Amino acid sequence: MDSFNKLPAELRQGILIQTFCRRTISQLIHASPVMLQQYIASKEYITRALLASELDDSMVQDAMAIILFPPQPTYGDLTTQGLHHCQSWAAQQLQNPLLQPLTEQNRPLINKLGKLHGQLLFFVEDYLTKATAVLPCREYICLSELSTISNQLTFQGRPVSNRFDAANLTGLERKRLLRAFLRYQLRCSIFQGREHLVKTYFNKELHQYGDQRFQPSDQEAIRCVHTYLKSLYGAIFAQCSDAWLPEVDSGSTSSPISGLLYPDSFWVNPDAYASDMCWRRKIPDASSLASLGFDPVKTFLRSATAGKHGRDDLKKWFVDDCPERHSKGDPHWMISDRRLTGHNSGHEEEEDCQKSPGMYQRLHLRIADTFESHREIYRQRAWVFFDDSRFYPSSGVKQHFPTADDLEKEQFDVALRNEEWVLNLADARARHRSQEWHD
């Protein structure tokens, strides 16, 4: 007997809304015929209530700017229509369908808003699965299937680990993540092939939410999204090549990596896996691909998770047919905000830090003045989003958040143990990433 049958419809609706996660809703309605019927009968109400609880007005403005963005030429200036659209967004004057009565006119907009929310939450969960893994360098070369049913990361079709469930996040943590992912996608939509616009239009508006200027942690959050999307391309490259999947001892909460060499043991460099795939072009690299936003990577994910034939076809496209981009490296609008702190000083900087998430307050001084790959390690750990460290493994802190001294010691130790690392670092690292070499 379905126990949900004893509950009134209003309470069943409330349960579906309070899950805060489409994947959890999907699992619930697959397990309970009564909840499935309730979801079908109340889908629009549930979707609207869920979105209203997740997205504030500034986030809805970003989402509507993405959804309604007029078609643009691949390169060159924005069209007049595109420029007017961006000006409406900058003035926060795009319509908010969540504040309007449910009508035939705004129903399609709410559906599109719900679809965008679900897609970004899929990537958020993929990101956090990898960021909080016992062995991040293992999970970071795995992929999630574009399915509301699948809840596992896979490597070349083999299940590896369960996906993170966004329902376990606090409301503030979920909002930080969705807000950063939305703003990143909007920036990609505006500046795609139009890097010169960064200093001409909307620079101020893109560095604030509503009328509140960015805190240092807000800008770092967007950089984290960029790092994640780069790494997602790295996982695609790895699965299309002869990549070795590091192993974890069964039941271990912390496992040292003996099969990979520094810095691969701490940081997954997507361009290294592109090279392993025999992609020899200088451009586009993973960063320039990431600057296209989330739409292209969804297409690549479908091929990369469609079996060996899909991976082979995708590798051929990357190696032989992928068009070159006009820029290499991080997009200009990312480079212009390189420092974590510094646009404020003294008392203002301290106030900004106190308003930031708990993990940022705890760790930001470690990487405020350090080398870029050290920052990238922290970004791959989603360090800026969480209130505390509860999602990270109870041991192995050094593996997740090493200090600069930790990394220097690791580099020195690896050099002592591996003569090949000293003689030819790039080749030695590539061999240790290869399944053939481990065999």
Coordinates of C-alpha atoms in Angstrom, one line a residue:
M1 CA 0.0 0.0 0.0
D2 CA 1.2 3.5 -0.9
S3 CA 1.5 5.3 2.5
F4 CA 1.2 8.7 0.7
N5 CA -2.4 7.9 -0.1
K6 CA -3.3 8.7 3.5
L7 CA -2.1 12.3 3.1
P8 CA -4.2 15.2 1.8
A9 CA -3.3 16.7 -1.5
E10 CA -2.0 20.0 0.0
L11 CA 0.4 18.1 2.1
R12 CA 1.6 15.9 -0.8
Q13 CA 2.2 19.1 -2.8
G14 CA 4.2 20.6 0.1
I15 CA 6.4 17.5 0.3
L16 CA 7.2 17.7 -3.4
I17 CA 8.0 21.4 -3.1
Q18 CA 10.2 21.0 0.0
T19 CA 12.5 18.4 -1.6
F20 CA 14.1 21.4 -3.5
C21 CA 15.6 18.9 -6.0
R22 CA 14.2 17.6 -9.3
R23 CA 16.3 14.4 -9.0
T24 CA 14.8 13.7 -5.6
I25 CA 11.3 14.5 -6.9
S26 CA 12.0 12.1 -9.8
Q27 CA 13.0 9.3 -7.5
L28 CA 10.0 10.0 -5.2
I29 CA 7.4 9.9 -8.0
H30 CA 9.0 6.7 -9.4
A31 CA 8.6 5.1 -6.0
S32 CA 5.1 6.2 -5.3
P33 CA 2.2 6.1 -7.8
V34 CA 0.2 8.4 -5.6
M35 CA 2.9 11.1 -5.6
L36 CA 3.3 10.6 -9.4
Q37 CA -0.4 11.4 -9.8
Q38 CA -0.1 14.4 -7.5
Y39 CA 2.9 15.7 -9.4
I40 CA 1.1 15.4 -12.7
A41 CA -2.0 17.1 -11.4
S42 CA 0.0 19.9 -9.7
K43 CA 3.1 20.2 -11.9
E44 CA 2.8 23.8 -12.8
Y45 CA 2.0 24.9 -9.2
I46 CA 4.9 22.8 -7.9
T47 CA 7.4 24.1 -10.5
R48 CA 6.4 27.7 -9.9
A49 CA 6.6 27.3 -6.1
L50 CA 10.0 25.5 -6.3
L51 CA 11.5 28.2 -8.6
A52 CA 10.1 31.1 -6.4
S53 CA 11.8 29.5 -3.3
E54 CA 15.1 29.0 -5.2
L55 CA 15.5 32.2 -7.2
D56 CA 15.5 35.8 -6.0
D57 CA 14.6 38.6 -8.4
S58 CA 18.2 39.2 -9.5
M59 CA 18.6 35.6 -10.3
V60 CA 15.4 35.6 -12.3
Q61 CA 16.6 38.6 -14.2
D62 CA 19.8 36.7 -15.1
A63 CA 17.7 33.6 -16.1
M64 CA 15.3 35.6 -18.2
A65 CA 18.2 37.3 -19.9
I66 CA 19.6 33.9 -20.9
I67 CA 16.2 32.4 -22.0
L68 CA 15.2 35.4 -24.0
F69 CA 18.6 36.3 -25.5
P70 CA 18.0 37.1 -29.2
P71 CA 20.0 35.1 -31.8
Q72 CA 23.4 36.8 -32.4
P73 CA 26.1 36.4 -35.0
T74 CA 29.0 34.2 -33.9
Y75 CA 31.4 37.1 -33.9
G76 CA 31.2 40.9 -34.1
D77 CA 29.1 43.4 -32.2
L78 CA 25.7 42.6 -30.6
T79 CA 22.8 43.3 -32.9
T80 CA 20.6 46.3 -32.0
Q81 CA 18.0 43.8 -30.6
G82 CA 20.7 42.1 -28.6
L83 CA 22.0 45.4 -27.2
H84 CA 18.5 46.5 -26.2
H85 CA 17.9 43.2 -24.5
C86 CA 21.1 43.5 -22.5
Q87 CA 20.2 47.1 -21.6
S88 CA 16.8 45.9 -20.2
W89 CA 18.7 43.3 -18.2
A90 CA 21.1 45.9 -16.9
A91 CA 18.2 48.0 -15.7
Q92 CA 16.6 44.9 -14.1
Q93 CA 13.5 45.5 -16.3
L94 CA 13.0 42.0 -17.8
Q95 CA 9.7 40.5 -16.8
N96 CA 9.5 38.1 -13.8
P97 CA 6.9 35.4 -14.6
L98 CA 7.0 34.2 -11.0
L99 CA 5.5 37.5 -9.8
Q100 CA 2.6 37.3 -12.4
P101 CA -0.6 35.3 -12.4
L102 CA -0.3 32.0 -14.2
T103 CA -1.6 32.6 -17.7
E104 CA -1.2 31.1 -21.1
Q105 CA 1.3 33.9 -21.9
N106 CA 3.7 33.3 -19.1
R107 CA 3.3 29.5 -18.7
P108 CA 5.9 28.8 -21.5
L109 CA 8.3 31.2 -19.7
I110 CA 7.9 29.4 -16.4
N111 CA 8.5 26.1 -18.2
K112 CA 11.7 27.4 -19.8
L113 CA 12.8 28.8 -16.5
G114 CA 12.2 25.4 -14.9
K115 CA 14.1 23.7 -17.6
L116 CA 17.1 26.1 -17.2
H117 CA 17.0 25.6 -13.4
G118 CA 17.0 21.8 -13.8
Q119 CA 19.9 21.9 -16.3
L120 CA 22.1 24.1 -14.1
L121 CA 21.3 22.0 -11.0
F122 CA 22.4 18.9 -12.9
F123 CA 25.8 20.5 -13.5
V124 CA 25.9 21.8 -9.9
E125 CA 25.5 18.2 -8.6
D126 CA 28.1 16.9 -11.0
Y127 CA 30.5 19.6 -9.8
L128 CA 29.9 18.9 -6.1
T129 CA 30.2 15.1 -6.6
K130 CA 33.7 15.7 -7.9
A131 CA 34.7 18.5 -5.5
T132 CA 33.9 16.5 -2.3
A133 CA 35.1 13.1 -3.5
V134 CA 37.7 11.1 -1.5
L135 CA 39.9 11.1 -4.6
P136 CA 39.0 14.2 -6.6
C137 CA 41.4 13.3 -9.4
R138 CA 39.5 10.1 -9.9
E139 CA 36.0 11.6 -10.0
Y140 CA 37.1 14.6 -12.1
I141 CA 37.7 12.4 -15.2
C142 CA 34.2 10.8 -14.8
L143 CA 31.0 11.9 -16.3
S144 CA 27.3 12.2 -15.4
E145 CA 24.6 11.0 -17.8
L146 CA 22.0 13.6 -18.9
S147 CA 19.2 11.7 -17.2
T148 CA 17.0 12.5 -14.2
I149 CA 17.0 8.8 -13.3
S150 CA 20.8 8.1 -13.3
N151 CA 22.5 9.1 -10.1
Q152 CA 26.0 7.9 -10.8
L153 CA 29.2 9.1 -12.3
T154 CA 30.6 6.8 -14.9
F155 CA 33.9 6.2 -16.6
Q156 CA 33.6 4.8 -20.1
G157 CA 30.3 3.3 -19.2
R158 CA 31.4 1.8 -15.9
P159 CA 29.6 3.1 -12.7
V160 CA 32.1 4.8 -10.4
S161 CA 30.3 6.7 -7.6
N162 CA 27.0 8.1 -6.6
R163 CA 26.2 11.7 -7.5
F164 CA 25.8 14.4 -4.9
D165 CA 22.2 15.3 -4.0
A166 CA 21.6 19.0 -4.0
A167 CA 18.7 18.4 -1.5
N168 CA 21.5 18.1 1.1
L169 CA 22.6 21.7 0.6
T170 CA 21.3 24.6 2.8
G171 CA 19.1 27.2 1.1
L172 CA 22.0 29.7 1.1
E173 CA 24.5 27.2 -0.4
R174 CA 22.1 26.2 -3.2
K175 CA 21.5 29.9 -3.9
R176 CA 25.2 30.7 -4.1
L177 CA 25.7 27.9 -6.6
L178 CA 22.8 28.6 -8.8
R179 CA 23.5 32.4 -8.7
A180 CA 27.1 31.8 -9.9
F181 CA 26.1 29.3 -12.6
L182 CA 23.4 31.7 -13.9
R183 CA 25.8 34.7 -14.0
Y184 CA 28.5 32.6 -15.7
Q185 CA 26.1 31.5 -18.4
L186 CA 24.9 35.0 -18.9
R187 CA 28.4 36.3 -19.3
C188 CA 29.1 33.7 -21.9
S189 CA 26.0 34.7 -23.8
I190 CA 26.9 38.4 -23.8
F191 CA 30.7 38.1 -24.5
Q192 CA 30.9 35.1 -26.8
G193 CA 33.3 36.3 -29.4
R194 CA 32.9 39.9 -28.2
E195 CA 35.7 40.3 -25.7
H196 CA 36.0 44.0 -26.5
L197 CA 32.5 44.6 -25.0
V198 CA 33.8 43.8 -21.5
K199 CA 35.0 47.4 -21.0
T200 CA 32.4 49.0 -23.1
Y201 CA 29.0 47.7 -21.9
F202 CA 27.6 46.3 -18.7
N203 CA 30.9 45.9 -16.8
K204 CA 29.4 47.5 -13.6
E205 CA 26.2 45.5 -13.8
L206 CA 28.0 42.2 -14.4
H207 CA 29.9 42.8 -11.1
Q208 CA 26.9 43.2 -8.9
Y209 CA 23.7 41.3 -8.0
G210 CA 20.8 43.8 -8.2
D211 CA 22.1 46.9 -6.6
Q212 CA 24.7 45.1 -4.4
R213 CA 28.3 45.1 -5.6
F214 CA 30.2 41.9 -5.8
Q215 CA 32.0 40.6 -2.7
P216 CA 35.4 39.0 -3.5
S217 CA 33.8 35.6 -2.9
D218 CA 31.2 36.4 -5.6
Q219 CA 33.8 36.9 -8.3
E220 CA 35.7 33.8 -7.0
A221 CA 32.5 31.8 -7.3
I222 CA 32.2 32.6 -11.0
R223 CA 35.8 31.7 -11.5
C224 CA 35.0 28.3 -9.8
V225 CA 32.3 27.7 -12.4
H226 CA 34.7 28.4 -15.2
T227 CA 37.2 26.0 -13.7
Y228 CA 34.5 23.3 -13.3
L229 CA 33.4 23.7 -16.9
K230 CA 37.0 23.5 -18.1
S231 CA 37.4 20.3 -16.1
L232 CA 34.2 18.8 -17.6
Y233 CA 35.9 19.1 -21.0
G234 CA 38.9 17.4 -19.4
A235 CA 36.7 14.5 -18.4
I236 CA 35.4 14.2 -21.9
F237 CA 38.9 14.2 -23.4
A238 CA 40.0 11.6 -20.8
Q239 CA 37.1 9.2 -21.7
C240 CA 37.8 9.6 -25.4
S241 CA 41.5 8.6 -24.9
D242 CA 43.6 5.9 -23.1
A243 CA 43.1 7.5 -19.7
W244 CA 43.8 5.5 -16.5
L245 CA 41.2 5.7 -13.8
P246 CA 42.9 5.9 -10.4
E247 CA 41.7 3.3 -7.8
V248 CA 40.5 3.8 -4.2
D249 CA 40.8 1.1 -1.5
S250 CA 37.4 -0.2 -0.7
G251 CA 36.0 1.5 2.4
S252 CA 38.8 4.0 2.5
T253 CA 38.0 7.6 3.5
S254 CA 41.3 8.9 2.4
S255 CA 43.6 7.2 -0.2
P256 CA 47.0 8.5 -1.3
I257 CA 47.5 8.6 -5.1
S258 CA 50.5 6.4 -6.1
G259 CA 49.6 6.1 -9.8
L260 CA 49.7 9.8 -10.8
L261 CA 52.5 12.2 -10.6
Y262 CA 52.4 15.8 -9.2
P263 CA 50.6 18.0 -10.0
D264 CA 48.1 15.5 -11.6
S265 CA 47.7 13.9 -8.1
F266 CA 46.1 17.2 -6.9
W267 CA 44.8 19.0 -9.9
V268 CA 43.1 17.7 -13.1
N269 CA 44.5 19.8 -16.0
P270 CA 42.0 19.4 -18.9
D271 CA 44.5 20.5 -21.5
A272 CA 46.8 17.6 -20.5
Y273 CA 44.0 15.1 -21.3
A274 CA 43.4 16.9 -24.6
S275 CA 47.1 16.3 -25.4
D276 CA 46.7 12.6 -24.4
M277 CA 43.8 12.4 -26.8
C278 CA 46.2 13.5 -29.5
W279 CA 44.6 16.9 -29.9
R280 CA 47.7 18.8 -31.0
R281 CA 46.1 22.1 -32.0
K282 CA 47.0 25.1 -29.8
I283 CA 43.4 26.4 -30.0
P284 CA 40.7 25.9 -28.9
D285 CA 41.8 24.8 -25.5
A286 CA 39.5 23.8 -22.6
S287 CA 39.2 27.4 -21.4
S288 CA 38.0 28.8 -24.7
L289 CA 35.5 25.9 -25.0
A290 CA 34.2 26.6 -21.5
S291 CA 33.7 30.3 -22.4
L292 CA 30.9 29.0 -24.8
G293 CA 28.8 28.2 -21.8
F294 CA 26.8 25.1 -20.9
D295 CA 24.9 24.5 -24.1
P296 CA 27.7 23.0 -26.3
V297 CA 28.9 20.7 -23.5
K298 CA 25.5 19.1 -23.2
T299 CA 25.9 17.9 -26.8
F300 CA 29.4 16.6 -26.1
L301 CA 28.2 14.8 -23.0
R302 CA 25.5 12.9 -24.9
S303 CA 28.2 11.5 -27.3
A304 CA 30.7 10.8 -24.6
T305 CA 28.2 8.7 -22.6
A306 CA 26.7 6.9 -25.6
G307 CA 29.2 4.0 -25.6
K308 CA 32.5 3.4 -27.4
H309 CA 31.1 4.4 -30.8
G310 CA 30.0 7.8 -29.4
R311 CA 33.4 8.4 -27.8
D312 CA 35.2 7.4 -31.0
D313 CA 33.1 9.7 -33.1
L314 CA 33.6 12.5 -30.6
K315 CA 37.4 12.0 -30.5
K316 CA 37.5 12.1 -34.3
W317 CA 35.5 15.4 -34.3
F318 CA 37.8 17.0 -31.8
V319 CA 41.0 15.9 -33.5
D320 CA 40.1 16.3 -37.1
D321 CA 37.1 18.6 -37.4
C322 CA 36.8 21.0 -34.5
P323 CA 37.0 24.6 -35.7
E324 CA 39.6 26.8 -34.2
R325 CA 38.6 29.6 -32.0
H326 CA 40.0 33.2 -32.2
S327 CA 41.2 33.3 -28.6
K328 CA 43.2 31.0 -26.3
G329 CA 43.2 30.9 -22.5
D330 CA 40.8 32.3 -20.1
P331 CA 38.4 34.8 -21.6
H332 CA 39.2 38.5 -21.0
W333 CA 36.3 39.0 -18.6
M334 CA 37.9 36.3 -16.3
I335 CA 41.4 37.6 -16.6
S336 CA 40.4 41.1 -15.7
D337 CA 39.3 39.9 -12.2
R338 CA 42.4 37.7 -11.5
R339 CA 42.9 38.6 -7.9
L340 CA 40.6 37.2 -5.2
T341 CA 40.9 40.3 -3.1
G342 CA 42.4 43.8 -3.5
H343 CA 39.6 45.9 -4.9
N344 CA 38.9 46.8 -1.3
S345 CA 41.4 47.2 1.6
G346 CA 41.6 47.3 5.3
H347 CA 38.3 47.5 7.1
E348 CA 36.2 47.1 4.0
E349 CA 38.0 43.9 3.0
E350 CA 37.5 42.5 6.5
E351 CA 33.8 43.3 6.4
D352 CA 33.5 41.6 3.0
C353 CA 35.2 38.5 4.3
Q354 CA 32.8 38.3 7.3
K355 CA 29.8 38.4 4.9
S356 CA 31.3 35.5 2.9
P357 CA 30.6 31.7 3.2
G358 CA 32.3 29.9 6.1
M359 CA 34.8 28.0 3.9
Y360 CA 35.9 31.2 2.2
Q361 CA 36.5 32.9 5.5
R362 CA 38.5 29.9 6.7
L363 CA 40.7 29.4 3.6
H364 CA 40.9 32.6 1.5
L365 CA 44.2 33.8 3.0
R366 CA 45.9 30.6 1.9
I367 CA 45.5 31.5 -1.8
A368 CA 45.1 35.3 -1.7
D369 CA 48.7 35.6 -3.0
T370 CA 49.8 32.3 -4.6
F371 CA 50.3 30.6 -7.9
E372 CA 47.4 30.0 -10.3
S373 CA 47.5 26.2 -10.2
H374 CA 47.1 26.4 -6.4
R375 CA 44.0 28.4 -6.8
E376 CA 42.7 26.0 -9.4
I377 CA 43.0 23.1 -6.9
Y378 CA 40.7 25.0 -4.5
R379 CA 38.3 25.9 -7.3
Q380 CA 38.1 22.2 -8.3
R381 CA 37.1 21.7 -4.6
A382 CA 34.2 24.2 -4.8
W383 CA 35.8 25.9 -1.8
V384 CA 33.9 29.1 -2.0
F385 CA 30.3 27.8 -1.8
F386 CA 30.0 25.9 1.5
D387 CA 29.1 27.1 5.0
D388 CA 31.5 24.5 6.5
S389 CA 33.5 21.4 5.7
R390 CA 30.8 18.8 6.4
F391 CA 30.8 17.4 2.8
Y392 CA 34.5 16.8 2.6
P393 CA 36.1 13.5 3.7
S394 CA 36.8 13.4 7.4
S395 CA 40.5 12.8 6.8
G396 CA 42.8 13.7 3.9
V397 CA 42.5 17.4 4.4
K398 CA 45.9 18.0 2.8
Q399 CA 44.7 16.2 -0.4
H400 CA 41.7 18.6 -0.6
F401 CA 43.1 21.9 0.6
P402 CA 46.9 21.8 0.5
T403 CA 48.9 24.8 1.4
A404 CA 51.6 26.1 -0.9
D405 CA 54.2 24.5 1.4
D406 CA 52.4 21.2 1.1
L407 CA 52.6 21.4 -2.7
E408 CA 56.2 22.3 -2.7
K409 CA 57.0 19.4 -0.5
E410 CA 55.0 17.0 -2.7
Q411 CA 56.8 18.3 -5.8
F412 CA 60.2 17.7 -4.1
D413 CA 59.3 14.2 -2.8
V414 CA 58.1 13.2 -6.3
A415 CA 61.3 14.4 -7.9
L416 CA 63.3 12.4 -5.4
R417 CA 61.3 9.2 -6.0
N418 CA 61.0 9.5 -9.8
E419 CA 64.1 10.2 -12.0
E420 CA 61.8 10.3 -15.0
W421 CA 59.9 13.2 -13.5
V422 CA 63.1 15.3 -13.5
L423 CA 64.3 14.3 -16.9
N424 CA 61.1 14.8 -18.8
L425 CA 58.2 16.0 -16.7
A426 CA 55.5 16.2 -19.4
D427 CA 56.2 12.7 -20.8
A428 CA 56.4 11.2 -17.3
R429 CA 53.1 12.7 -16.3
A430 CA 51.5 11.5 -19.5
R431 CA 52.7 8.0 -19.0
H432 CA 51.2 7.8 -15.5
R433 CA 47.9 9.1 -16.9
S434 CA 47.8 6.2 -19.5
Q435 CA 46.0 2.9 -19.0
E436 CA 48.4 1.2 -21.3
W437 CA 51.3 2.3 -19.1
H438 CA 49.6 1.0 -15.9
D439 CA 48.8 -2.3 -17.7

